[in-house]
PDB file of C-alpha atoms in Angstrom:
ATOM      1  CA  MET A  17     142.719  81.014 104.874  1.00 37.00           C
ATOM      2  CA  SER A  18     140.190  82.359 102.344  1.00 39.00           C
ATOM      3  CA  ASP A  19     137.599  84.991 103.168  1.00 41.00           C
ATOM      4  CA  ASP A  20     134.867  82.353 102.824  1.00 41.00           C
ATOM      5  CA  GLU A  21     136.484  80.053 105.386  1.00 37.00           C
ATOM      6  CA  GLU A  22     137.341  82.919 107.671  1.00 37.00           C
ATOM      7  CA  GLY A  23     133.760  84.170 107.981  1.00 39.00           C
ATOM      8  CA  SER A  24     131.912  80.850 107.816  1.00 38.00           C
ATOM      9  CA  GLU A  25     130.561  81.211 111.348  1.00 40.00           C
ATOM     10  CA  GLY A  26     130.040  84.963 111.117  1.00 40.00           C
ATOM     11  CA  VAL A  27     127.008  86.974 110.220  1.00 42.00           C
ATOM     12  CA  LEU A  28     127.386  86.793 106.453  1.00 44.00           C
ATOM     13  CA  LEU A  29     127.001  83.086 105.801  1.00 53.00           C
ATOM     14  CA  SER A  30     125.414  81.991 102.548  1.00 83.00           C
ATOM     15  CA  GLY A  31     121.663  81.498 102.451  1.00 83.00           C
ATOM     16  CA  GLU A  32     122.017  77.717 102.533  1.00 88.00           C
ATOM     17  CA  GLU A  33     124.508  77.852 105.412  1.00 89.00           C
ATOM     18  CA  ASN A  34     122.199  80.215 107.265  1.00 88.00           C
ATOM     19  CA  ALA A  35     119.293  77.823 106.732  1.00 91.00           C
ATOM     20  CA  THR A  36     121.197  74.821 108.102  1.00 92.00           C
ATOM     21  CA  VAL A  37     122.188  76.743 111.222  1.00 90.00           C
ATOM     22  CA  ARG A  38     118.667  78.100 111.598  1.00 90.00           C
ATOM     23  CA  ILE A  39     117.048  74.647 111.316  1.00 94.00           C
ATOM     24  CA  LYS A  40     119.035  73.364 114.252  1.00 93.00           C
ATOM     25  CA  LEU A  41     118.488  76.536 116.300  1.00 89.00           C
ATOM     26  CA  GLU A  42     114.731  76.507 115.700  1.00 91.00           C
ATOM     27  CA  ARG A  43     114.432  72.762 116.328  1.00 94.00           C
ATOM     28  CA  GLU A  44     116.375  72.949 119.592  1.00 93.00           C
ATOM     29  CA  LYS A  45     114.507  76.084 120.698  1.00 89.00           C
ATOM     30  CA  ARG A  46     111.301  74.043 120.516  1.00 94.00           C
ATOM     31  CA  GLY A  47     112.836  71.010 122.187  1.00 96.00           C
ATOM     32  CA  TRP A  48     112.147  68.885 119.110  1.00 97.00           C
ATOM     33  CA  SER A  49     114.082  65.844 118.012  1.00 97.00           C
ATOM     34  CA  THR A  50     114.984  65.364 114.379  1.00 97.00           C
ATOM     35  CA  THR A  51     112.128  62.830 114.276  1.00 97.00           C
ATOM     36  CA  THR A  52     109.623  65.366 115.581  1.00 97.00           C
ATOM     37  CA  LEU A  53     110.779  67.931 113.033  1.00 98.00           C
ATOM     38  CA  SER A  54     110.588  65.425 110.188  1.00 97.00           C
ATOM     39  CA  ASP A  55     107.062  64.479 111.349  1.00 97.00           C
ATOM     40  CA  HIS A  56     106.030  68.161 111.175  1.00 97.00           C
ATOM     41  CA  MET A  57     107.557  68.446 107.705  1.00 97.00           C
ATOM     42  CA  ASN A  58     105.716  65.340 106.503  1.00 97.00           C
ATOM     43  CA  GLU A  59     102.398  66.574 107.981  1.00 96.00           C
ATOM     44  CA  ALA A  60     102.877  69.834 106.060  1.00 95.00           C
ATOM     45  CA  GLY A  61     103.435  67.914 102.815  1.00 96.00           C
ATOM     46  CA  PHE A  62     107.226  68.085 102.647  1.00 94.00           C
ATOM     47  CA  ASP A  63     108.777  64.612 102.413  1.00 94.00           C
ATOM     48  CA  MET A  64     111.502  64.436 105.058  1.00 95.00           C
ATOM     49  CA  ASN A  65     112.939  61.731 107.306  1.00 96.00           C
ATOM     50  CA  PRO A  66     114.902  62.230 110.566  1.00 97.00           C
ATOM     51  CA  SER A  67     118.141  61.196 108.903  1.00 97.00           C
ATOM     52  CA  ALA A  68     117.714  63.900 106.257  1.00 97.00           C
ATOM     53  CA  VAL A  69     117.148  66.528 108.973  1.00 97.00           C
ATOM     54  CA  TRP A  70     120.344  65.445 110.737  1.00 97.00           C
ATOM     55  CA  ARG A  71     122.341  65.415 107.478  1.00 97.00           C
ATOM     56  CA  ILE A  72     121.092  68.908 106.545  1.00 96.00           C
ATOM     57  CA  GLU A  73     121.886  70.302 109.999  1.00 95.00           C
ATOM     58  CA  ASN A  74     125.374  68.806 109.850  1.00 95.00           C
ATOM     59  CA  ARG A  75     126.024  69.957 106.287  1.00 93.00           C
ATOM     60  CA  LYS A  76     126.226  66.403 104.962  1.00 95.00           C
ATOM     61  CA  ARG A  77     123.323  67.060 102.604  1.00 95.00           C
ATOM     62  CA  ARG A  78     122.202  70.174 100.754  1.00 94.00           C
ATOM     63  CA  ILE A  79     118.792  71.656 101.351  1.00 94.00           C
ATOM     64  CA  ASN A  80     116.604  72.344  98.338  1.00 93.00           C
ATOM     65  CA  LEU A  81     114.292  75.319  97.936  1.00 92.00           C
ATOM     66  CA  ASP A  82     111.096  73.348  98.593  1.00 94.00           C
ATOM     67  CA  GLU A  83     112.564  72.023 101.830  1.00 95.00           C
ATOM     68  CA  ALA A  84     113.681  75.512 102.885  1.00 93.00           C
ATOM     69  CA  ILE A  85     110.147  76.752 102.254  1.00 94.00           C
ATOM     70  CA  GLY A  86     108.819  73.848 104.329  1.00 96.00           C
ATOM     71  CA  PHE A  87     111.135  74.522 107.257  1.00 96.00           C
ATOM     72  CA  ALA A  88     110.298  78.239 107.192  1.00 93.00           C
ATOM     73  CA  GLU A  89     106.596  77.369 107.172  1.00 95.00           C
ATOM     74  CA  ILE A  90     106.944  74.880 110.041  1.00 95.00           C
ATOM     75  CA  PHE A  91     108.892  77.395 112.108  1.00 93.00           C
ATOM     76  CA  GLY A  92     106.476  80.199 111.234  1.00 90.00           C
ATOM     77  CA  VAL A  93     109.075  82.583 109.838  1.00 86.00           C
ATOM     78  CA  PRO A  94     109.266  84.322 106.461  1.00 85.00           C
ATOM     79  CA  LEU A  95     111.652  82.571 104.070  1.00 86.00           C
ATOM     80  CA  SER A  96     113.789  85.724 103.774  1.00 81.00           C
ATOM     81  CA  ASN A  97     114.219  85.731 107.558  1.00 81.00           C
ATOM     82  CA  PHE A  98     114.854  81.965 107.609  1.00 85.00           C
ATOM     83  CA  VAL A  99     117.768  82.156 105.159  1.00 86.00           C
ATOM     84  CA  GLY A 100     119.109  85.368 106.684  1.00 81.00           C
ATOM     85  CA  PRO A 101     121.951  85.556 109.174  1.00 78.00           C
ATOM     86  CA  PRO A 102     121.161  83.358 112.210  1.00 76.00           C
ATOM     87  CA  SER A 103     122.374  86.091 114.548  1.00 73.00           C
ATOM     88  CA  LEU A 104     119.396  88.131 113.370  1.00 71.00           C
ATOM     89  CA  ALA A 105     116.886  85.326 114.018  1.00 67.00           C
ATOM     90  CA  THR A 106     115.990  86.748 117.404  1.00 64.00           C
ATOM     91  CA  MET A 107     115.372  90.037 115.664  1.00 69.00           C
ATOM     92  CA  GLY A 108     112.709  88.436 113.453  1.00 64.00           C
ATOM     93  CA  ARG A 109     109.790  89.629 115.566  1.00 67.00           C
ATOM     94  CA  ALA A 110     111.337  93.080 115.931  1.00 71.00           C
ATOM     95  CA  MET A 111     111.767  93.257 112.154  1.00 68.00           C
ATOM     96  CA  GLU A 112     108.102  92.312 111.647  1.00 71.00           C
ATOM     97  CA  LEU A 113     107.014  94.985 114.139  1.00 77.00           C
ATOM     98  CA  ILE A 114     109.272  97.574 112.497  1.00 75.00           C
ATOM     99  CA  ASP A 115     107.781  96.710 109.091  1.00 77.00           C
ATOM    100  CA  ASN A 116     104.309  97.109 110.588  1.00 82.00           C
ATOM    101  CA  VAL A 117     105.169 100.520 112.079  1.00 88.00           C
ATOM    102  CA  VAL A 118     106.579 101.704 108.748  1.00 86.00           C
ATOM    103  CA  ALA A 119     103.572 100.400 106.785  1.00 88.00           C
ATOM    104  CA  THR A 120     101.142 101.987 109.237  1.00 94.00           C
ATOM    105  CA  TYR A 121     103.046 105.281 109.124  1.00 94.00           C
ATOM    106  CA  ARG A 122     102.978 105.185 105.321  1.00 93.00           C
ATOM    107  CA  ALA A 123      99.212 104.482 105.321  1.00 95.00           C
ATOM    108  CA  SER A 124      98.653 107.285 107.817  1.00 95.00           C
ATOM    109  CA  ASN A 125     100.583 109.747 105.649  1.00 95.00           C
ATOM    110  CA  ARG A 126      98.587 108.704 102.579  1.00 96.00           C
ATOM    111  CA  ALA A 127      95.352 109.161 104.536  1.00 95.00           C
ATOM    112  CA  ASN A 128      96.479 112.595 105.757  1.00 96.00           C
ATOM    113  CA  HIS A 129      97.348 113.577 102.188  1.00 96.00           C
ATOM    114  CA  GLU A 130      93.909 112.454 100.974  1.00 97.00           C
ATOM    115  CA  ALA A 131      92.222 114.357 103.821  1.00 95.00           C
ATOM    116  CA  ARG A 132      94.127 117.553 102.934  1.00 96.00           C
ATOM    117  CA  ARG A 133      93.228 117.134  99.271  1.00 97.00           C
ATOM    118  CA  ALA A 134      89.547 116.569 100.101  1.00 96.00           C
ATOM    119  CA  ARG A 135      89.529 119.623 102.378  1.00 96.00           C
ATOM    120  CA  ASP A 136      91.282 121.721  99.689  1.00 97.00           C
ATOM    121  CA  GLN A 137      88.649 120.659  97.139  1.00 97.00           C
ATOM    122  CA  LEU A 138      85.851 121.586  99.539  1.00 96.00           C
ATOM    123  CA  ASP A 139      87.497 124.930 100.326  1.00 96.00           C
ATOM    124  CA  ALA A 140      87.867 125.684  96.600  1.00 97.00           C
ATOM    125  CA  TYR A 141      84.210 124.873  96.018  1.00 97.00           C
ATOM    126  CA  LEU A 142      83.102 126.956  98.997  1.00 96.00           C
ATOM    127  CA  ALA A 143      85.208 129.889  97.777  1.00 96.00           C
ATOM    128  CA  ASP A 144      82.931 129.910  94.729  1.00 96.00           C
ATOM    129  CA  HIS A 145      79.822 129.501  96.919  1.00 96.00           C
ATOM    130  CA  PRO A 146      80.389 131.665 100.009  1.00 96.00           C
ATOM    131  CA  ASP A 147      76.691 131.653 100.865  1.00 97.00           C
ATOM    132  CA  ILE A 148      76.901 128.007 102.054  1.00 96.00           C
ATOM    133  CA  ARG A 149      80.365 128.120 103.674  1.00 95.00           C
ATOM    134  CA  GLU A 150      79.188 128.527 107.262  1.00 96.00           C
ATOM    135  CA  GLU A 151      76.662 125.683 107.024  1.00 96.00           C
ATOM    136  CA  ALA A 152      79.190 123.415 105.247  1.00 95.00           C
ATOM    137  CA  ASP A 153      81.871 124.129 107.855  1.00 94.00           C
ATOM    138  CA  VAL A 154      79.430 123.224 110.643  1.00 96.00           C
ATOM    139  CA  MET A 155      78.511 119.989 108.833  1.00 96.00           C
ATOM    140  CA  VAL A 156      82.177 119.035 108.409  1.00 95.00           C
ATOM    141  CA  SER A 157      82.973 119.837 112.057  1.00 95.00           C
ATOM    142  CA  ASN A 158      79.991 117.808 113.303  1.00 95.00           C
ATOM    143  CA  ALA A 159      80.833 114.843 111.080  1.00 94.00           C
ATOM    144  CA  ILE A 160      84.482 114.858 112.190  1.00 94.00           C
ATOM    145  CA  ALA A 161      83.434 115.114 115.853  1.00 94.00           C
ATOM    146  CA  THR A 162      81.113 112.116 115.372  1.00 95.00           C
ATOM    147  CA  GLU A 163      83.967 110.123 113.817  1.00 93.00           C
ATOM    148  CA  LEU A 164      86.313 111.043 116.677  1.00 91.00           C
ATOM    149  CA  ILE A 165      83.745 109.820 119.191  1.00 93.00           C
ATOM    150  CA  LYS A 166      83.493 106.503 117.314  1.00 92.00           C
ATOM    151  CA  ILE A 167      87.288 106.194 117.192  1.00 90.00           C
ATOM    152  CA  ASN A 168      87.594 106.941 120.918  1.00 90.00           C
ATOM    153  CA  GLU A 169      84.943 104.357 121.707  1.00 92.00           C
ATOM    154  CA  GLU A 170      86.736 101.737 119.607  1.00 90.00           C
ATOM    155  CA  TYR A 171      90.384 102.499 120.423  1.00 89.00           C
ATOM    156  CA  GLY A 172      90.319 104.772 123.436  1.00 81.00           C
ATOM    157  CA  PRO A 173      91.388 108.406 123.505  1.00 69.00           C
ATOM    158  CA  ALA A 174      94.575 109.385 121.713  1.00 62.00           C
ATOM    159  CA  SER A 175      97.600 109.851 123.955  1.00 55.00           C
ATOM    160  CA  ASP A 176     100.771 111.839 123.564  1.00 50.00           C
ATOM    161  CA  ALA A 177     102.869 109.037 125.105  1.00 47.00           C
TER     162      ALA A 177
END
């Protein structure tokens, strides 16, 4: 038995194989018939009949890229997730949330870097103008306190949890 045949039902199916498995999983998860799914595809502008859905699910017909895009759109999943291993389909939402956490963390780090740079620039300027340092420091503290109040009103107080 070849490696391809051996792992055909495993995690590392080809993209097209993954898509055919995923179509059936997503359709059944929603309680849709092949007719209902083909209706959704047609409404979204992807020409599809119930027989074609059945043939794709049963590997009697290949799926083209436009159809894969249509199915992913109908099911509300990114194409990369749609053609990925079906065993990871349930992880789709977790993967989206993880991506969001990473993106937010990255944005937060960039913002912290910009804040440090702005503060360093102000400190350098005030080193050359010590006569206004005290007043400038008070202005910065008051402005930051005002922003924290606004943030707390909008999002609630920060927690350590």
